[in-house]
Amino acid sequence: MIRNKTIFMKEYSGTDEKIIKATFELLQEEGFAKATTKKIAAKAGVNEVTIFRNFTNKKNLVEATKEYYLQILINKLEEIFEFEEDDGIEEYLKISFFGILNLSEEDLSILRVAMEEVRQDPEKRILISDITDAVLNKLEEFFKLKMEQGIIRQVNPKSLAIMCFGMLFQSVILWKIYNHNLDFETNFYADDLLNIMFEGISP
């Protein structure tokens, strides 16, 4: 098995975890401005004073919440894009495609929060950058290995990673994030993308 970069979750007490989960739910439902500490405390079933005692202020709580869920998603992505040395390219990319396609609603919610963060503050791209880097780094690592094995010609592995990222990640995930119905047969879609990748577009 190639190196595993699993990020270990920071441990929180039961109370802190309840507060973090309530915060995440409210961020999705109402956004940062309307997700007050009073509402968070009510949803978590704790006293508002507990929030300030444990997290000092709302900003710290929101950052802790984002970091907590970011780690969950990055660990999931690392697992989806993990590979064995003898994995074939088509097999690996197709398995990764369906791994992305089958992300849970909670995973998609993390992406929605990350996208909303960028929309509200274009200078703040930390969450979405960390998420996309987790995918790109793993793809680049895979293609470097395939070049070393002589399976594909020597090209820029980062360019290959970015191309596959666009196909596997953006083309499906962004549709799902914005709740568009996938009005295509996913098996055929994956096959078409891989065919274009390997055969090109010349007649």
Short mmCIF file of N, CA and C in Angstrom, two decimals, residues 35-194:
data_model
loop_
_atom_site.label_atom_id
_atom_site.label_comp_id
_atom_site.label_asym_id
_atom_site.label_seq_id
_atom_site.Cartn_x
_atom_site.Cartn_y
_atom_site.Cartn_z
N ALA A 35 -26.01 32.17 12.54
CA ALA A 35 -25.74 31.06 13.47
C ALA A 35 -25.15 31.61 14.76
N THR A 36 -26.02 32.15 15.60
CA THR A 36 -25.57 32.78 16.84
C THR A 36 -25.22 31.72 17.88
N THR A 37 -24.41 32.13 18.86
CA THR A 37 -24.04 31.20 19.93
C THR A 37 -25.27 30.79 20.73
N LYS A 38 -26.26 31.66 20.82
CA LYS A 38 -27.50 31.33 21.53
C LYS A 38 -28.22 30.19 20.81
N LYS A 39 -28.33 30.28 19.49
CA LYS A 39 -28.98 29.23 18.71
C LYS A 39 -28.17 27.93 18.77
N ILE A 40 -26.85 28.06 18.70
CA ILE A 40 -25.99 26.87 18.76
C ILE A 40 -26.16 26.16 20.09
N ALA A 41 -26.18 26.93 21.17
CA ALA A 41 -26.34 26.35 22.50
C ALA A 41 -27.67 25.62 22.61
N ALA A 42 -28.73 26.23 22.08
CA ALA A 42 -30.06 25.60 22.14
C ALA A 42 -30.07 24.29 21.35
N LYS A 43 -29.48 24.30 20.17
CA LYS A 43 -29.45 23.09 19.34
C LYS A 43 -28.60 22.00 19.98
N ALA A 44 -27.51 22.41 20.65
CA ALA A 44 -26.62 21.43 21.28
C ALA A 44 -27.13 20.97 22.64
N GLY A 45 -28.12 21.69 23.18
CA GLY A 45 -28.66 21.34 24.50
C GLY A 45 -27.71 21.68 25.63
N VAL A 46 -26.98 22.81 25.46
CA VAL A 46 -26.04 23.24 26.51
C VAL A 46 -26.32 24.71 26.84
N ASN A 47 -25.70 25.17 27.90
CA ASN A 47 -25.79 26.58 28.26
C ASN A 47 -24.85 27.38 27.38
N GLU A 48 -25.28 28.58 26.98
CA GLU A 48 -24.43 29.42 26.13
C GLU A 48 -23.09 29.71 26.79
N VAL A 49 -23.08 29.80 28.11
CA VAL A 49 -21.83 30.06 28.84
C VAL A 49 -20.81 28.96 28.57
N THR A 50 -21.28 27.73 28.38
CA THR A 50 -20.39 26.60 28.11
C THR A 50 -19.61 26.82 26.81
N ILE A 51 -20.28 27.40 25.83
CA ILE A 51 -19.63 27.67 24.54
C ILE A 51 -18.47 28.64 24.75
N PHE A 52 -18.73 29.71 25.47
CA PHE A 52 -17.67 30.70 25.70
C PHE A 52 -16.56 30.16 26.59
N ARG A 53 -16.92 29.30 27.53
CA ARG A 53 -15.91 28.71 28.41
C ARG A 53 -14.99 27.77 27.63
N ASN A 54 -15.57 27.02 26.71
CA ASN A 54 -14.80 25.99 26.00
C ASN A 54 -14.15 26.48 24.70
N PHE A 55 -14.75 27.51 24.08
CA PHE A 55 -14.22 27.97 22.78
C PHE A 55 -13.88 29.47 22.77
N THR A 56 -14.12 30.16 23.85
CA THR A 56 -13.82 31.59 24.03
C THR A 56 -14.77 32.50 23.26
N ASN A 57 -14.93 32.27 21.96
CA ASN A 57 -15.82 33.12 21.17
C ASN A 57 -16.34 32.35 19.96
N LYS A 58 -17.28 32.97 19.26
CA LYS A 58 -17.92 32.31 18.11
C LYS A 58 -16.93 32.02 17.00
N LYS A 59 -16.01 32.95 16.75
CA LYS A 59 -15.03 32.76 15.68
C LYS A 59 -14.20 31.50 15.92
N ASN A 60 -13.72 31.32 17.15
CA ASN A 60 -12.94 30.12 17.48
C ASN A 60 -13.77 28.85 17.31
N LEU A 61 -15.03 28.93 17.70
CA LEU A 61 -15.92 27.76 17.58
C LEU A 61 -16.12 27.39 16.11
N VAL A 62 -16.36 28.39 15.28
CA VAL A 62 -16.57 28.12 13.85
C VAL A 62 -15.31 27.55 13.23
N GLU A 63 -14.15 28.07 13.58
CA GLU A 63 -12.90 27.54 13.04
C GLU A 63 -12.68 26.10 13.50
N ALA A 64 -12.97 25.81 14.76
CA ALA A 64 -12.83 24.45 15.27
C ALA A 64 -13.78 23.50 14.54
N THR A 65 -14.99 24.00 14.26
CA THR A 65 -15.98 23.20 13.54
C THR A 65 -15.51 22.88 12.13
N LYS A 66 -15.02 23.89 11.43
CA LYS A 66 -14.53 23.69 10.07
C LYS A 66 -13.36 22.71 10.05
N GLU A 67 -12.44 22.86 10.98
CA GLU A 67 -11.28 21.97 11.03
C GLU A 67 -11.71 20.53 11.32
N TYR A 68 -12.66 20.37 12.21
CA TYR A 68 -13.17 19.04 12.58
C TYR A 68 -13.75 18.32 11.36
N TYR A 69 -14.61 19.03 10.61
CA TYR A 69 -15.25 18.40 9.46
C TYR A 69 -14.32 18.31 8.26
N LEU A 70 -13.38 19.25 8.16
CA LEU A 70 -12.38 19.17 7.11
C LEU A 70 -11.57 17.89 7.25
N GLN A 71 -11.18 17.56 8.46
CA GLN A 71 -10.41 16.34 8.70
C GLN A 71 -11.21 15.10 8.31
N ILE A 72 -12.49 15.11 8.61
CA ILE A 72 -13.35 13.98 8.24
C ILE A 72 -13.35 13.80 6.72
N LEU A 73 -13.55 14.89 5.98
CA LEU A 73 -13.64 14.79 4.53
C LEU A 73 -12.30 14.43 3.90
N ILE A 74 -11.22 15.05 4.37
CA ILE A 74 -9.91 14.75 3.79
C ILE A 74 -9.54 13.29 4.03
N ASN A 75 -9.83 12.78 5.22
CA ASN A 75 -9.57 11.36 5.47
C ASN A 75 -10.36 10.48 4.51
N LYS A 76 -11.63 10.88 4.23
CA LYS A 76 -12.46 10.11 3.31
C LYS A 76 -11.87 10.17 1.90
N LEU A 77 -11.43 11.35 1.47
CA LEU A 77 -10.84 11.49 0.14
C LEU A 77 -9.53 10.72 0.02
N GLU A 78 -8.73 10.76 1.07
CA GLU A 78 -7.48 9.99 1.06
C GLU A 78 -7.78 8.51 0.87
N GLU A 79 -8.83 8.05 1.52
CA GLU A 79 -9.21 6.63 1.41
C GLU A 79 -9.71 6.32 -0.01
N ILE A 80 -10.54 7.20 -0.57
CA ILE A 80 -11.07 6.98 -1.91
C ILE A 80 -9.94 6.90 -2.94
N PHE A 81 -8.95 7.76 -2.82
CA PHE A 81 -7.89 7.85 -3.82
C PHE A 81 -6.63 7.05 -3.44
N GLU A 82 -6.73 6.22 -2.40
CA GLU A 82 -5.62 5.32 -2.06
C GLU A 82 -5.47 4.29 -3.17
N PHE A 83 -4.28 3.74 -3.33
CA PHE A 83 -4.07 2.77 -4.41
C PHE A 83 -2.98 1.78 -4.06
N GLU A 84 -3.02 0.66 -4.78
CA GLU A 84 -1.99 -0.36 -4.71
C GLU A 84 -1.05 -0.18 -5.90
N GLU A 85 0.18 -0.65 -5.76
CA GLU A 85 1.16 -0.46 -6.83
C GLU A 85 0.74 -1.10 -8.14
N ASP A 86 -0.01 -2.19 -8.09
CA ASP A 86 -0.37 -2.89 -9.32
C ASP A 86 -1.75 -2.50 -9.84
N ASP A 87 -2.37 -1.47 -9.28
CA ASP A 87 -3.67 -1.01 -9.79
C ASP A 87 -3.52 -0.50 -11.23
N GLY A 88 -4.44 -0.90 -12.10
CA GLY A 88 -4.47 -0.36 -13.46
C GLY A 88 -5.05 1.05 -13.45
N ILE A 89 -4.68 1.84 -14.47
CA ILE A 89 -5.11 3.24 -14.50
C ILE A 89 -6.63 3.36 -14.62
N GLU A 90 -7.21 2.63 -15.58
CA GLU A 90 -8.66 2.72 -15.77
C GLU A 90 -9.41 2.23 -14.54
N GLU A 91 -8.93 1.13 -13.98
CA GLU A 91 -9.58 0.58 -12.78
C GLU A 91 -9.54 1.59 -11.63
N TYR A 92 -8.36 2.19 -11.42
CA TYR A 92 -8.18 3.14 -10.33
C TYR A 92 -9.07 4.37 -10.49
N LEU A 93 -9.07 4.93 -11.70
CA LEU A 93 -9.85 6.14 -11.93
C LEU A 93 -11.35 5.86 -11.84
N LYS A 94 -11.78 4.69 -12.32
CA LYS A 94 -13.20 4.37 -12.26
C LYS A 94 -13.64 4.15 -10.82
N ILE A 95 -12.84 3.45 -10.03
CA ILE A 95 -13.16 3.24 -8.62
C ILE A 95 -13.21 4.58 -7.88
N SER A 96 -12.26 5.46 -8.20
CA SER A 96 -12.23 6.79 -7.58
C SER A 96 -13.46 7.60 -7.96
N PHE A 97 -13.85 7.49 -9.24
CA PHE A 97 -15.04 8.19 -9.73
C PHE A 97 -16.27 7.80 -8.92
N PHE A 98 -16.45 6.50 -8.72
CA PHE A 98 -17.63 6.05 -7.99
C PHE A 98 -17.49 6.31 -6.49
N GLY A 99 -16.26 6.36 -5.99
CA GLY A 99 -16.07 6.75 -4.60
C GLY A 99 -16.53 8.17 -4.37
N ILE A 100 -16.18 9.07 -5.31
CA ILE A 100 -16.63 10.47 -5.24
C ILE A 100 -18.15 10.54 -5.41
N LEU A 101 -18.67 9.78 -6.35
CA LEU A 101 -20.11 9.80 -6.62
C LEU A 101 -20.91 9.37 -5.40
N ASN A 102 -20.33 8.50 -4.59
CA ASN A 102 -21.06 7.95 -3.44
C ASN A 102 -20.73 8.65 -2.11
N LEU A 103 -20.14 9.82 -2.18
CA LEU A 103 -19.93 10.57 -0.94
C LEU A 103 -21.28 10.82 -0.26
N SER A 104 -21.25 10.82 1.06
CA SER A 104 -22.49 10.99 1.82
C SER A 104 -22.99 12.44 1.76
N GLU A 105 -24.21 12.64 2.20
CA GLU A 105 -24.77 13.99 2.25
C GLU A 105 -23.97 14.88 3.21
N GLU A 106 -23.47 14.28 4.30
CA GLU A 106 -22.64 15.06 5.23
C GLU A 106 -21.35 15.51 4.55
N ASP A 107 -20.74 14.61 3.78
CA ASP A 107 -19.52 14.97 3.06
C ASP A 107 -19.79 16.12 2.10
N LEU A 108 -20.91 16.05 1.39
CA LEU A 108 -21.27 17.12 0.45
C LEU A 108 -21.53 18.42 1.19
N SER A 109 -22.08 18.32 2.39
CA SER A 109 -22.34 19.52 3.19
C SER A 109 -21.05 20.22 3.57
N ILE A 110 -20.01 19.44 3.84
CA ILE A 110 -18.70 20.03 4.15
C ILE A 110 -18.22 20.83 2.94
N LEU A 111 -18.39 20.26 1.75
CA LEU A 111 -17.99 20.97 0.54
C LEU A 111 -18.83 22.23 0.32
N ARG A 112 -20.12 22.15 0.64
CA ARG A 112 -20.97 23.33 0.49
C ARG A 112 -20.49 24.46 1.40
N VAL A 113 -20.16 24.11 2.64
CA VAL A 113 -19.66 25.11 3.59
C VAL A 113 -18.35 25.71 3.07
N ALA A 114 -17.49 24.87 2.51
CA ALA A 114 -16.21 25.35 1.97
C ALA A 114 -16.44 26.28 0.79
N MET A 115 -17.38 25.92 -0.10
CA MET A 115 -17.68 26.76 -1.25
C MET A 115 -18.30 28.08 -0.81
N GLU A 116 -19.15 28.03 0.20
CA GLU A 116 -19.78 29.24 0.71
C GLU A 116 -18.74 30.17 1.32
N GLU A 117 -17.73 29.59 1.98
CA GLU A 117 -16.66 30.39 2.57
C GLU A 117 -15.95 31.20 1.50
N VAL A 118 -15.66 30.55 0.37
CA VAL A 118 -14.98 31.24 -0.72
C VAL A 118 -15.88 32.30 -1.35
N ARG A 119 -17.17 31.98 -1.48
CA ARG A 119 -18.11 32.93 -2.08
C ARG A 119 -18.22 34.20 -1.25
N GLN A 120 -18.25 34.04 0.06
CA GLN A 120 -18.39 35.19 0.95
C GLN A 120 -17.10 35.97 1.08
N ASP A 121 -15.97 35.29 1.01
CA ASP A 121 -14.68 35.94 1.17
C ASP A 121 -13.69 35.32 0.20
N PRO A 122 -13.59 35.85 -1.04
CA PRO A 122 -12.74 35.26 -2.07
C PRO A 122 -11.27 35.13 -1.66
N GLU A 123 -10.85 35.94 -0.68
CA GLU A 123 -9.46 35.87 -0.23
C GLU A 123 -9.22 34.67 0.68
N LYS A 124 -10.29 34.08 1.18
CA LYS A 124 -10.16 32.99 2.13
C LYS A 124 -10.49 31.67 1.45
N ARG A 125 -9.47 30.97 0.99
CA ARG A 125 -9.66 29.75 0.22
C ARG A 125 -9.10 28.54 0.95
N ILE A 126 -8.92 28.66 2.27
CA ILE A 126 -8.23 27.61 3.02
C ILE A 126 -8.94 26.27 2.93
N LEU A 127 -10.22 26.24 3.25
CA LEU A 127 -10.94 24.97 3.27
C LEU A 127 -10.97 24.31 1.90
N ILE A 128 -11.40 25.04 0.89
CA ILE A 128 -11.54 24.44 -0.43
C ILE A 128 -10.17 24.06 -0.97
N SER A 129 -9.12 24.84 -0.66
CA SER A 129 -7.78 24.50 -1.12
C SER A 129 -7.28 23.21 -0.50
N ASP A 130 -7.51 23.05 0.80
CA ASP A 130 -7.08 21.82 1.47
C ASP A 130 -7.80 20.60 0.91
N ILE A 131 -9.08 20.77 0.61
CA ILE A 131 -9.87 19.66 0.08
C ILE A 131 -9.38 19.27 -1.31
N THR A 132 -9.20 20.26 -2.20
CA THR A 132 -8.76 19.94 -3.55
C THR A 132 -7.32 19.42 -3.56
N ASP A 133 -6.47 19.94 -2.69
CA ASP A 133 -5.08 19.46 -2.62
C ASP A 133 -5.03 17.98 -2.24
N ALA A 134 -5.95 17.54 -1.37
CA ALA A 134 -5.97 16.14 -0.95
C ALA A 134 -6.18 15.22 -2.15
N VAL A 135 -7.04 15.65 -3.09
CA VAL A 135 -7.31 14.87 -4.29
C VAL A 135 -6.15 14.98 -5.28
N LEU A 136 -5.72 16.20 -5.56
CA LEU A 136 -4.66 16.42 -6.55
C LEU A 136 -3.36 15.73 -6.16
N ASN A 137 -2.98 15.80 -4.89
CA ASN A 137 -1.73 15.18 -4.45
C ASN A 137 -1.75 13.68 -4.64
N LYS A 138 -2.91 13.06 -4.34
CA LYS A 138 -3.01 11.62 -4.47
C LYS A 138 -2.97 11.20 -5.94
N LEU A 139 -3.67 11.94 -6.81
CA LEU A 139 -3.64 11.64 -8.24
C LEU A 139 -2.24 11.81 -8.81
N GLU A 140 -1.56 12.88 -8.43
CA GLU A 140 -0.21 13.11 -8.92
C GLU A 140 0.74 11.99 -8.49
N GLU A 141 0.58 11.56 -7.25
CA GLU A 141 1.40 10.46 -6.73
C GLU A 141 1.17 9.18 -7.55
N PHE A 142 -0.10 8.92 -7.88
CA PHE A 142 -0.44 7.73 -8.65
C PHE A 142 0.19 7.77 -10.04
N PHE A 143 0.08 8.91 -10.72
CA PHE A 143 0.62 9.01 -12.08
C PHE A 143 2.15 8.96 -12.10
N LYS A 144 2.79 9.49 -11.08
CA LYS A 144 4.25 9.38 -10.98
C LYS A 144 4.65 7.91 -10.91
N LEU A 145 3.92 7.13 -10.12
CA LEU A 145 4.21 5.71 -10.00
C LEU A 145 4.05 5.01 -11.34
N LYS A 146 2.97 5.33 -12.07
CA LYS A 146 2.73 4.68 -13.35
C LYS A 146 3.81 5.03 -14.38
N MET A 147 4.37 6.24 -14.28
CA MET A 147 5.48 6.61 -15.16
C MET A 147 6.73 5.82 -14.80
N GLU A 148 6.98 5.68 -13.50
CA GLU A 148 8.14 4.90 -13.06
C GLU A 148 8.02 3.45 -13.51
N GLN A 149 6.80 2.95 -13.57
CA GLN A 149 6.56 1.57 -13.99
C GLN A 149 6.56 1.42 -15.52
N GLY A 150 6.67 2.54 -16.24
CA GLY A 150 6.69 2.51 -17.70
C GLY A 150 5.34 2.27 -18.33
N ILE A 151 4.26 2.46 -17.56
CA ILE A 151 2.91 2.19 -18.07
C ILE A 151 2.38 3.37 -18.88
N ILE A 152 2.77 4.58 -18.51
CA ILE A 152 2.41 5.75 -19.30
C ILE A 152 3.67 6.53 -19.62
N ARG A 153 3.62 7.31 -20.70
CA ARG A 153 4.80 8.06 -21.12
C ARG A 153 5.08 9.20 -20.14
N GLN A 154 6.28 9.73 -20.24
CA GLN A 154 6.70 10.79 -19.34
C GLN A 154 6.01 12.11 -19.71
N VAL A 155 5.07 12.50 -18.91
CA VAL A 155 4.40 13.79 -19.05
C VAL A 155 4.37 14.43 -17.67
N ASN A 156 3.86 15.64 -17.60
CA ASN A 156 3.78 16.31 -16.31
C ASN A 156 2.68 15.67 -15.47
N PRO A 157 3.04 14.97 -14.37
CA PRO A 157 2.01 14.29 -13.58
C PRO A 157 1.02 15.25 -12.94
N LYS A 158 1.45 16.48 -12.68
CA LYS A 158 0.52 17.45 -12.10
C LYS A 158 -0.57 17.83 -13.10
N SER A 159 -0.17 17.96 -14.38
CA SER A 159 -1.16 18.27 -15.41
C SER A 159 -2.17 17.14 -15.55
N LEU A 160 -1.70 15.91 -15.51
CA LEU A 160 -2.60 14.76 -15.56
C LEU A 160 -3.55 14.76 -14.37
N ALA A 161 -2.99 15.08 -13.19
CA ALA A 161 -3.80 15.10 -11.97
C ALA A 161 -4.90 16.15 -12.08
N ILE A 162 -4.55 17.33 -12.60
CA ILE A 162 -5.53 18.42 -12.73
C ILE A 162 -6.62 18.03 -13.73
N MET A 163 -6.24 17.38 -14.83
CA MET A 163 -7.22 16.95 -15.82
C MET A 163 -8.20 15.95 -15.21
N CYS A 164 -7.67 14.97 -14.49
CA CYS A 164 -8.53 13.96 -13.88
C CYS A 164 -9.35 14.55 -12.75
N PHE A 165 -8.78 15.51 -12.05
CA PHE A 165 -9.52 16.20 -11.00
C PHE A 165 -10.76 16.86 -11.58
N GLY A 166 -10.59 17.50 -12.73
CA GLY A 166 -11.72 18.15 -13.38
C GLY A 166 -12.79 17.14 -13.76
N MET A 167 -12.35 15.98 -14.26
CA MET A 167 -13.32 14.96 -14.70
C MET A 167 -14.00 14.30 -13.51
N LEU A 168 -13.19 13.87 -12.53
CA LEU A 168 -13.72 13.05 -11.45
C LEU A 168 -14.39 13.86 -10.36
N PHE A 169 -13.87 15.04 -10.11
CA PHE A 169 -14.31 15.81 -8.96
C PHE A 169 -15.31 16.88 -9.36
N GLN A 170 -14.87 17.84 -10.15
CA GLN A 170 -15.74 18.97 -10.46
C GLN A 170 -16.97 18.57 -11.25
N SER A 171 -16.79 17.68 -12.25
CA SER A 171 -17.90 17.39 -13.14
C SER A 171 -19.08 16.73 -12.44
N VAL A 172 -18.83 16.01 -11.36
CA VAL A 172 -19.91 15.34 -10.64
C VAL A 172 -20.21 16.03 -9.31
N ILE A 173 -19.19 16.31 -8.54
CA ILE A 173 -19.40 16.87 -7.20
C ILE A 173 -20.10 18.22 -7.24
N LEU A 174 -19.70 19.10 -8.15
CA LEU A 174 -20.34 20.41 -8.18
C LEU A 174 -21.81 20.30 -8.55
N TRP A 175 -22.15 19.35 -9.41
CA TRP A 175 -23.57 19.13 -9.70
C TRP A 175 -24.30 18.69 -8.43
N LYS A 176 -23.68 17.78 -7.70
CA LYS A 176 -24.34 17.27 -6.49
C LYS A 176 -24.42 18.33 -5.40
N ILE A 177 -23.38 19.14 -5.28
CA ILE A 177 -23.38 20.20 -4.27
C ILE A 177 -24.55 21.15 -4.50
N TYR A 178 -24.79 21.47 -5.76
CA TYR A 178 -25.86 22.41 -6.08
C TYR A 178 -27.16 21.71 -6.43
N ASN A 179 -27.24 20.43 -6.03
CA ASN A 179 -28.48 19.65 -6.10
C ASN A 179 -29.05 19.52 -7.51
N HIS A 180 -28.16 19.45 -8.49
CA HIS A 180 -28.63 19.16 -9.85
C HIS A 180 -28.78 17.65 -10.00
N ASN A 181 -29.85 17.23 -10.67
CA ASN A 181 -30.01 15.81 -10.94
C ASN A 181 -28.98 15.37 -11.98
N LEU A 182 -28.37 14.22 -11.74
CA LEU A 182 -27.41 13.69 -12.69
C LEU A 182 -28.21 12.94 -13.78
N ASP A 183 -28.53 13.67 -14.86
CA ASP A 183 -29.41 13.09 -15.87
C ASP A 183 -28.61 12.30 -16.91
N PHE A 184 -27.74 11.42 -16.41
CA PHE A 184 -26.98 10.55 -17.29
C PHE A 184 -26.69 9.26 -16.56
N GLU A 185 -26.38 8.24 -17.34
CA GLU A 185 -26.01 6.95 -16.77
C GLU A 185 -24.54 7.02 -16.37
N THR A 186 -24.29 6.95 -15.05
CA THR A 186 -22.94 7.21 -14.55
C THR A 186 -21.90 6.22 -15.07
N ASN A 187 -22.29 4.97 -15.29
CA ASN A 187 -21.34 4.00 -15.84
C ASN A 187 -20.85 4.45 -17.22
N PHE A 188 -21.80 4.85 -18.08
CA PHE A 188 -21.44 5.28 -19.42
C PHE A 188 -20.64 6.58 -19.38
N TYR A 189 -21.01 7.46 -18.46
CA TYR A 189 -20.31 8.74 -18.33
C TYR A 189 -18.85 8.50 -17.97
N ALA A 190 -18.60 7.64 -16.99
CA ALA A 190 -17.23 7.32 -16.58
C ALA A 190 -16.47 6.69 -17.73
N ASP A 191 -17.12 5.77 -18.45
CA ASP A 191 -16.46 5.11 -19.58
C ASP A 191 -16.11 6.11 -20.67
N ASP A 192 -17.02 7.05 -20.94
CA ASP A 192 -16.78 8.07 -21.97
C ASP A 192 -15.59 8.95 -21.60
N LEU A 193 -15.53 9.38 -20.34
CA LEU A 193 -14.42 10.23 -19.90
C LEU A 193 -13.09 9.50 -20.05
N LEU A 194 -13.06 8.25 -19.63
CA LEU A 194 -11.82 7.48 -19.71
C LEU A 194 -11.44 7.22 -21.17
#
